[in-house]
mmCIF file of N, CA and C in Angstrom:
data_model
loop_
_atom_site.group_PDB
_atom_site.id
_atom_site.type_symbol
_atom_site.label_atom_id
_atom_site.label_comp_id
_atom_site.label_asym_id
_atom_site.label_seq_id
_atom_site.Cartn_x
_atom_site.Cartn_y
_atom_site.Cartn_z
ATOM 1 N N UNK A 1 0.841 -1.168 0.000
ATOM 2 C CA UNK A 1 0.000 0.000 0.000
ATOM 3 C C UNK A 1 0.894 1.242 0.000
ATOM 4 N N UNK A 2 0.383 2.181 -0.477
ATOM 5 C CA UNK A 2 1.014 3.750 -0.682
ATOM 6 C C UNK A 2 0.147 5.066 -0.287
ATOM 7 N N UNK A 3 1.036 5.804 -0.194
ATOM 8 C CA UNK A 3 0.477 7.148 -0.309
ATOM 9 C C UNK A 3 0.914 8.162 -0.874
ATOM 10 N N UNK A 4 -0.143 9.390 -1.197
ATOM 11 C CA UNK A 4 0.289 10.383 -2.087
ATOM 12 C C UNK A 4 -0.212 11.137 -2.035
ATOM 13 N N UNK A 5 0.261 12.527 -2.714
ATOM 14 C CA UNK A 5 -0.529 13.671 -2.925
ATOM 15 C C UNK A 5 -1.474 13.645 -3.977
ATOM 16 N N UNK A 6 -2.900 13.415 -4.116
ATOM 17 C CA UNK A 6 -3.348 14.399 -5.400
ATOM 18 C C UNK A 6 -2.788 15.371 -6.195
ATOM 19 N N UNK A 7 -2.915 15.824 -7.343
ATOM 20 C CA UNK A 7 -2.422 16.926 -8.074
ATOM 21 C C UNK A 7 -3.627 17.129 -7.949
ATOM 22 N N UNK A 8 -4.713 17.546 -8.249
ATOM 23 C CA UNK A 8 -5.861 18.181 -8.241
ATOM 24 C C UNK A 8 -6.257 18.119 -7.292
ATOM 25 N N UNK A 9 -6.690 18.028 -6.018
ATOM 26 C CA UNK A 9 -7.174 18.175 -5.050
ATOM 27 C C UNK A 9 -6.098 18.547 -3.459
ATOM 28 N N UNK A 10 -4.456 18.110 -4.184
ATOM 29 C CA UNK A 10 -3.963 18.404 -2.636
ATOM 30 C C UNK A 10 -4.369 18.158 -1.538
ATOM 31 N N UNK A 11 -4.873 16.507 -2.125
ATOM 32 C CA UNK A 11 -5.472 15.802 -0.715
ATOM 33 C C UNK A 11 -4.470 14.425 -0.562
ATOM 34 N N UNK A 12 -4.178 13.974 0.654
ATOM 35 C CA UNK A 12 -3.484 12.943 0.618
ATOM 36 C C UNK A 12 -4.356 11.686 0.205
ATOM 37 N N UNK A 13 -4.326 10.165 -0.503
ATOM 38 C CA UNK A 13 -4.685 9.177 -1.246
ATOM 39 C C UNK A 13 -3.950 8.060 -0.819
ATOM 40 N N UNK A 14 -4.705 7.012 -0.137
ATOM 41 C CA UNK A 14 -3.874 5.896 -0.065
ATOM 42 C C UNK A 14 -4.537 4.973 -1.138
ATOM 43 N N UNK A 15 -4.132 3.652 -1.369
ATOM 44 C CA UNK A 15 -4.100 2.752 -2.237
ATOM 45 C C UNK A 15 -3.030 2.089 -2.892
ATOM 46 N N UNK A 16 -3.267 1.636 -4.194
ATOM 47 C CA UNK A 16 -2.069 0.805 -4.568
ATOM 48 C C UNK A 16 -1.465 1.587 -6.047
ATOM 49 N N UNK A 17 0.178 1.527 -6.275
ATOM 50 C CA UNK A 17 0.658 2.868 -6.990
ATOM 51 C C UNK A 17 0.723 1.717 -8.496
ATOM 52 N N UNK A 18 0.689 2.577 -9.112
ATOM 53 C CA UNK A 18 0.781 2.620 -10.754
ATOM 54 C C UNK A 18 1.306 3.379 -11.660
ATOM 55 N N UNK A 19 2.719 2.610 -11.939
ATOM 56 C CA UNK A 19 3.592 3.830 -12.346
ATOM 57 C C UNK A 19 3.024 3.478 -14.204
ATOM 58 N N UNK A 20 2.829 4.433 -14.674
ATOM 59 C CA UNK A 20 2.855 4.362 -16.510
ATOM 60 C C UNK A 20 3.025 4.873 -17.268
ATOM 61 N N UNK A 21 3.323 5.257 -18.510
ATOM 62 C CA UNK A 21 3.266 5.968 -19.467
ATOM 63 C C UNK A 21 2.117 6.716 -20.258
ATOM 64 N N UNK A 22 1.865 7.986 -20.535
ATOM 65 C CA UNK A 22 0.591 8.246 -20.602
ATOM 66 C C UNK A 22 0.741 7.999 -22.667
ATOM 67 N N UNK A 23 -0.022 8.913 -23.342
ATOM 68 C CA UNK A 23 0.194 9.244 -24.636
ATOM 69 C C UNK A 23 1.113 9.338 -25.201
ATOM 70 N N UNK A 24 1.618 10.270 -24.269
ATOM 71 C CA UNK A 24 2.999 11.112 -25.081
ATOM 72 C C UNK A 24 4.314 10.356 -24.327
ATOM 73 N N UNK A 25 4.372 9.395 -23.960
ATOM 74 C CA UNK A 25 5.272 8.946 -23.327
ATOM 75 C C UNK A 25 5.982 9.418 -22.022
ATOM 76 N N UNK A 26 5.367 10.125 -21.375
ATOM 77 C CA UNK A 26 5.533 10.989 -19.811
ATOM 78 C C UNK A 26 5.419 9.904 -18.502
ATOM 79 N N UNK A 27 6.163 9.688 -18.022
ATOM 80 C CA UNK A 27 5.807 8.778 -16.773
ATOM 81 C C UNK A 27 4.596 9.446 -15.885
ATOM 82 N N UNK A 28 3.529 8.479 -15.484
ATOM 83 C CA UNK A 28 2.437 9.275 -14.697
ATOM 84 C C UNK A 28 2.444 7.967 -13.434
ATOM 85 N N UNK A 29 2.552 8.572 -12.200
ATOM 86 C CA UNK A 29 2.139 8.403 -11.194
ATOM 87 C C UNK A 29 1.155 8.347 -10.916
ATOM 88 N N UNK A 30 0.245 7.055 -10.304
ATOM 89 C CA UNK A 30 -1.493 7.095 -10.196
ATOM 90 C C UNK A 30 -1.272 6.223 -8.652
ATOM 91 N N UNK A 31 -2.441 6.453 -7.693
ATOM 92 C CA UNK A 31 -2.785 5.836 -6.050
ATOM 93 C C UNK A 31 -3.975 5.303 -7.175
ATOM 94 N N UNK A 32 -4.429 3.534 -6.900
ATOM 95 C CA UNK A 32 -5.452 3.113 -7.663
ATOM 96 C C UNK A 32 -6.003 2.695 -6.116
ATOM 97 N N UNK A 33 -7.435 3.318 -6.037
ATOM 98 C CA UNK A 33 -8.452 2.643 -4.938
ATOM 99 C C UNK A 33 -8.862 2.068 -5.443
ATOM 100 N N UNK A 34 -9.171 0.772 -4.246
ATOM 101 C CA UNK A 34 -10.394 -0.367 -4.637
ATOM 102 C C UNK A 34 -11.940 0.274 -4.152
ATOM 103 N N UNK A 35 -13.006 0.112 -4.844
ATOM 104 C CA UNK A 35 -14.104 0.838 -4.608
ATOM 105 C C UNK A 35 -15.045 -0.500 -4.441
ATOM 106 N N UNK A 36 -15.123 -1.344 -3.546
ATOM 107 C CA UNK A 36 -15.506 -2.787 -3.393
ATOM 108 C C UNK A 36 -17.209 -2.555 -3.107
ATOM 109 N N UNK A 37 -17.833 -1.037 -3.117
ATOM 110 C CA UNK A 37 -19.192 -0.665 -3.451
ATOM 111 C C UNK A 37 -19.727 -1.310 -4.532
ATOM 112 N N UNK A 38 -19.155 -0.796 -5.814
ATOM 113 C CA UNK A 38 -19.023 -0.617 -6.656
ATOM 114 C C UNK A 38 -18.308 -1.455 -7.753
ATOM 115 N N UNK A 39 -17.361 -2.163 -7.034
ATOM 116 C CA UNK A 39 -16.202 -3.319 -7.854
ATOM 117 C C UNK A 39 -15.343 -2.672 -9.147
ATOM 118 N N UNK A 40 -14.878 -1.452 -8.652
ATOM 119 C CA UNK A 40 -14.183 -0.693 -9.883
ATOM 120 C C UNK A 40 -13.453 0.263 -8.643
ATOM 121 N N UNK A 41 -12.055 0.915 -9.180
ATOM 122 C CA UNK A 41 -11.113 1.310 -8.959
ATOM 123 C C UNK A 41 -10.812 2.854 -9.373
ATOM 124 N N UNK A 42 -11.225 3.193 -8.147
ATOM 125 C CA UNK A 42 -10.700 5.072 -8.550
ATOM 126 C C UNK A 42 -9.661 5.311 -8.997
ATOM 127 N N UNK A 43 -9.040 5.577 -9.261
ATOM 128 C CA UNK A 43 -7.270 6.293 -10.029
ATOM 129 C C UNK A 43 -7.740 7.421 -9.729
ATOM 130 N N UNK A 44 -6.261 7.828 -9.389
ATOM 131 C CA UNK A 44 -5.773 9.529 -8.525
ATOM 132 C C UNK A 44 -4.720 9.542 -9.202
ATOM 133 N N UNK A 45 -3.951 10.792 -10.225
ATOM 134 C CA UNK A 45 -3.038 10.991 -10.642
ATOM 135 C C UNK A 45 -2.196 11.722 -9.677
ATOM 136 N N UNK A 46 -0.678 11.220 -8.936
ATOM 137 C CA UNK A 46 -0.629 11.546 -7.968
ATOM 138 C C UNK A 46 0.951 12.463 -8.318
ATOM 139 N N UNK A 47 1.307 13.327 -7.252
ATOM 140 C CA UNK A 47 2.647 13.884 -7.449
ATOM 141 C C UNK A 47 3.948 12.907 -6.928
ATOM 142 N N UNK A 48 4.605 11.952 -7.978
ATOM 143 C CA UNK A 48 5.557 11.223 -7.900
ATOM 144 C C UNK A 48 6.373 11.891 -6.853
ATOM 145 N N UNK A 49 6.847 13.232 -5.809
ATOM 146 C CA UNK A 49 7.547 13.130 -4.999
ATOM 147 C C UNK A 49 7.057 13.215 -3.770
ATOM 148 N N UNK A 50 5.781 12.974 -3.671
ATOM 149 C CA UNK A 50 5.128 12.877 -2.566
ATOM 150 C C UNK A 50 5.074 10.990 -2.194
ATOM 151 N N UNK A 51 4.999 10.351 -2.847
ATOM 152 C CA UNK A 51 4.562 8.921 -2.908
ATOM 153 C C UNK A 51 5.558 7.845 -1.712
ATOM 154 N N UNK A 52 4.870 7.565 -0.746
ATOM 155 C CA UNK A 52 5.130 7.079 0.329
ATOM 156 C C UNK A 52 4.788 5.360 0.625
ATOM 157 N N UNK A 53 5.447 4.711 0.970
ATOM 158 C CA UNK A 53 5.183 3.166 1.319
ATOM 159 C C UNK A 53 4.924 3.427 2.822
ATOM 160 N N UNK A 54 3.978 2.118 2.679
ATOM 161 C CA UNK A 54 3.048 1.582 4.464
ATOM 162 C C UNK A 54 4.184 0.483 4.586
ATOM 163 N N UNK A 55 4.778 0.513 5.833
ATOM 164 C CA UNK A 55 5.944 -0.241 6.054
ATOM 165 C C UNK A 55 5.290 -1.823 6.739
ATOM 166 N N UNK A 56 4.170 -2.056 6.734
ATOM 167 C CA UNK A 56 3.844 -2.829 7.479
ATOM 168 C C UNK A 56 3.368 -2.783 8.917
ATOM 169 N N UNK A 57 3.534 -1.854 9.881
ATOM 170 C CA UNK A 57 3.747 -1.476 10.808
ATOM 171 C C UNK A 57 3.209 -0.603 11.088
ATOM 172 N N UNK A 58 2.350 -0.992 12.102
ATOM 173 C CA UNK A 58 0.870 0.070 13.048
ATOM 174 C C UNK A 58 1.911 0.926 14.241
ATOM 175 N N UNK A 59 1.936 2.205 14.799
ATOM 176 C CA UNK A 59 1.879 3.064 16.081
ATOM 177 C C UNK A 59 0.898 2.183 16.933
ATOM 178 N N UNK A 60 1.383 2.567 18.463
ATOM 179 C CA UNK A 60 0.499 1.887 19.265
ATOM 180 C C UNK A 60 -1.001 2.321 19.334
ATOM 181 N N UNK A 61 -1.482 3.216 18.397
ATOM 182 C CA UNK A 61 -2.923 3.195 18.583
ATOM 183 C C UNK A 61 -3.533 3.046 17.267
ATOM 184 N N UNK A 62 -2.625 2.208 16.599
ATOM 185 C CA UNK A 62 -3.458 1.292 15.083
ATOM 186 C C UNK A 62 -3.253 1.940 14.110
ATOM 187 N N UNK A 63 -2.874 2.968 14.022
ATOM 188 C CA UNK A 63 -2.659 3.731 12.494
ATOM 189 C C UNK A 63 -1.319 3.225 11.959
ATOM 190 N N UNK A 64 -1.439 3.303 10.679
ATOM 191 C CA UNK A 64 -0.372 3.094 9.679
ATOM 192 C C UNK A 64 1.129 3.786 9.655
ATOM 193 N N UNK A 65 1.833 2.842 9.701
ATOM 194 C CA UNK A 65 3.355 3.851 9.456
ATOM 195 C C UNK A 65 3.473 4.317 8.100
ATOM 196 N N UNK A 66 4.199 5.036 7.532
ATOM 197 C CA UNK A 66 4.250 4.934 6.289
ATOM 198 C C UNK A 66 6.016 5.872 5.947
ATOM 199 N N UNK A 67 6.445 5.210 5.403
ATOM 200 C CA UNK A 67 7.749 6.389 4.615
ATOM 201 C C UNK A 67 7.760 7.360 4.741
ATOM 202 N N UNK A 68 8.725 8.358 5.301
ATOM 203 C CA UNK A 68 8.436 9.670 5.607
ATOM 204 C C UNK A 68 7.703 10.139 7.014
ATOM 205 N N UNK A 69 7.438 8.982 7.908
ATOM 206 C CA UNK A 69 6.331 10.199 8.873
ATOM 207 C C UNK A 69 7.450 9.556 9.647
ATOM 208 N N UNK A 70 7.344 10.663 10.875
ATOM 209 C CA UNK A 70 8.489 10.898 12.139
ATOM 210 C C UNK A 70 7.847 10.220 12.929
ATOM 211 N N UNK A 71 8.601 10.027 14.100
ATOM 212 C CA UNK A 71 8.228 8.259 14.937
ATOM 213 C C UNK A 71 9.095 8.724 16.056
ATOM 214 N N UNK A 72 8.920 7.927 16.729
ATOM 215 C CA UNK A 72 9.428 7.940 18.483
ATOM 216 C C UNK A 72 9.144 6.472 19.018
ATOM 217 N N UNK A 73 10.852 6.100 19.065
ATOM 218 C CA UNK A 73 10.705 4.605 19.640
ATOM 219 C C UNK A 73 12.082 4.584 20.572
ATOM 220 N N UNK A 74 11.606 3.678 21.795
ATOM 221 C CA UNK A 74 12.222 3.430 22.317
ATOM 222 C C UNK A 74 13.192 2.026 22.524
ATOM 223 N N UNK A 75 14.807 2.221 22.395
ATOM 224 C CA UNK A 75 15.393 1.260 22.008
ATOM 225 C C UNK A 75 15.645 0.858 23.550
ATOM 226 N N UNK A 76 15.169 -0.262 23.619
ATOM 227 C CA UNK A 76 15.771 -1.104 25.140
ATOM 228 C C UNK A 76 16.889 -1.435 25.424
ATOM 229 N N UNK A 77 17.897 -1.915 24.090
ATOM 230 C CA UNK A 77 19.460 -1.871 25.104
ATOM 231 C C UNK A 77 19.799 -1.080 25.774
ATOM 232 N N UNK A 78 19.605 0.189 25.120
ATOM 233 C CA UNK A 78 20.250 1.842 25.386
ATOM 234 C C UNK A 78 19.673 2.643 26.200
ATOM 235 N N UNK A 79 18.474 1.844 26.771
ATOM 236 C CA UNK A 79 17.295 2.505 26.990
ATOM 237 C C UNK A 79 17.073 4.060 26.822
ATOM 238 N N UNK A 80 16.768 4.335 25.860
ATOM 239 C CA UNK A 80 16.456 5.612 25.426
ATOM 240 C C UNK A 80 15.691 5.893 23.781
ATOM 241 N N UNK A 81 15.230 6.649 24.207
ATOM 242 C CA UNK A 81 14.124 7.136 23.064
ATOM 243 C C UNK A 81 14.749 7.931 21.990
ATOM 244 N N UNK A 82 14.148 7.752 20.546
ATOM 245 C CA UNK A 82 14.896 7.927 19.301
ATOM 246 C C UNK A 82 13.228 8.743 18.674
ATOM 247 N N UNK A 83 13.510 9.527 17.973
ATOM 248 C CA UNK A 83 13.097 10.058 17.426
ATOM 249 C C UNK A 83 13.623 10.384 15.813
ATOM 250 N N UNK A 84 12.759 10.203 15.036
ATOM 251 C CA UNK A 84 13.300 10.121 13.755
ATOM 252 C C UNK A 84 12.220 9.898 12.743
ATOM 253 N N UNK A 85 12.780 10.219 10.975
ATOM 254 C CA UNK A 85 11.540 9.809 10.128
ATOM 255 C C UNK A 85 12.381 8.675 10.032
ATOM 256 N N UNK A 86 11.006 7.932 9.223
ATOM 257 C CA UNK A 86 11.000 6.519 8.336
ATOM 258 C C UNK A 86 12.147 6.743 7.469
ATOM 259 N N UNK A 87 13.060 5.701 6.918
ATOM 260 C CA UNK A 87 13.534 5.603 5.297
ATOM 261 C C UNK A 87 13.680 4.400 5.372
ATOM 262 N N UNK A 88 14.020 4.332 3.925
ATOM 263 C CA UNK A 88 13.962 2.929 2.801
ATOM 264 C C UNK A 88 15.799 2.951 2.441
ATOM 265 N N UNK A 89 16.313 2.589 3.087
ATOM 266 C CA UNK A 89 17.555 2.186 2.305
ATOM 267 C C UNK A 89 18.195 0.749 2.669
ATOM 268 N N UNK A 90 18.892 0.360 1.800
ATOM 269 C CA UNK A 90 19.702 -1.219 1.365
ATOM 270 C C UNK A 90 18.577 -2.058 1.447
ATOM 271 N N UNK A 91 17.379 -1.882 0.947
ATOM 272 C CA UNK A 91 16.255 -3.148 1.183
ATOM 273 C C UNK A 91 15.631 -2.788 2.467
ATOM 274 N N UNK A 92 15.682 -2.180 3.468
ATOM 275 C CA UNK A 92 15.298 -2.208 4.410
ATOM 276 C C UNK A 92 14.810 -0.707 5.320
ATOM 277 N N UNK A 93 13.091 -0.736 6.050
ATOM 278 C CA UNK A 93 13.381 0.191 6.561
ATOM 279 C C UNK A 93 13.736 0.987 8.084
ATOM 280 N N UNK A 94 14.145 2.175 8.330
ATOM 281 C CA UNK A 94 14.726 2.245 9.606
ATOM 282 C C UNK A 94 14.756 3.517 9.498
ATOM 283 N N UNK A 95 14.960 4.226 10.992
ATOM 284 C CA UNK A 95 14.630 5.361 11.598
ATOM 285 C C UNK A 95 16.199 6.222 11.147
ATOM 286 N N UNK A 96 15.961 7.444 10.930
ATOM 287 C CA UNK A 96 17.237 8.290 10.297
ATOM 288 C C UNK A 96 17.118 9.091 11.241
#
């Protein structure tokens, strides 16, 4: 799962990303919702530097982590608290 900015609305969009080529050969960034009302799939054309991964991993009161959002965890060897955003590097992600 992902997230993103709208270009037209400047609203944040979660769902699943779709990178493609439009007409003219332009890479377009799309968040595709499932609309399971309905059984068809919204597409949001989204701003490729906004576009964020759900790491798997809930905060202790159930919401989603995602790439980019700042966090506060406490490491028990050291015992002490870390503060930091999300990143994605060597395959793996971890607090910067």
């Amino acid at each position: 799962m992902h997230r993103a900015i709208e270009v037209q609305q400047k609203e944040w969009v979660y769902g699943y990303l779709n990178v493609s080529k439009d007409i003219k050969g332009k890479t377009q960034h799309q968040i595709l919702q499932p609309d399971n009302f309905i059984g068809l799939n919204k597409m949001h054309v989204v701003d490729p530097r906004t576009v964020e991964e759900y790491i798997r991993i809930q905060d202790d009161n159930g919401k989603r982590i995602f790439e980019g959002d700042i966090v506060q965890a406490y490491v028990k060897e050291s015992k002490k608290v870390i503060i930091g955003e999300i990143v994605f590097s060597k395959g793996i992600f971890g607090i910067k």
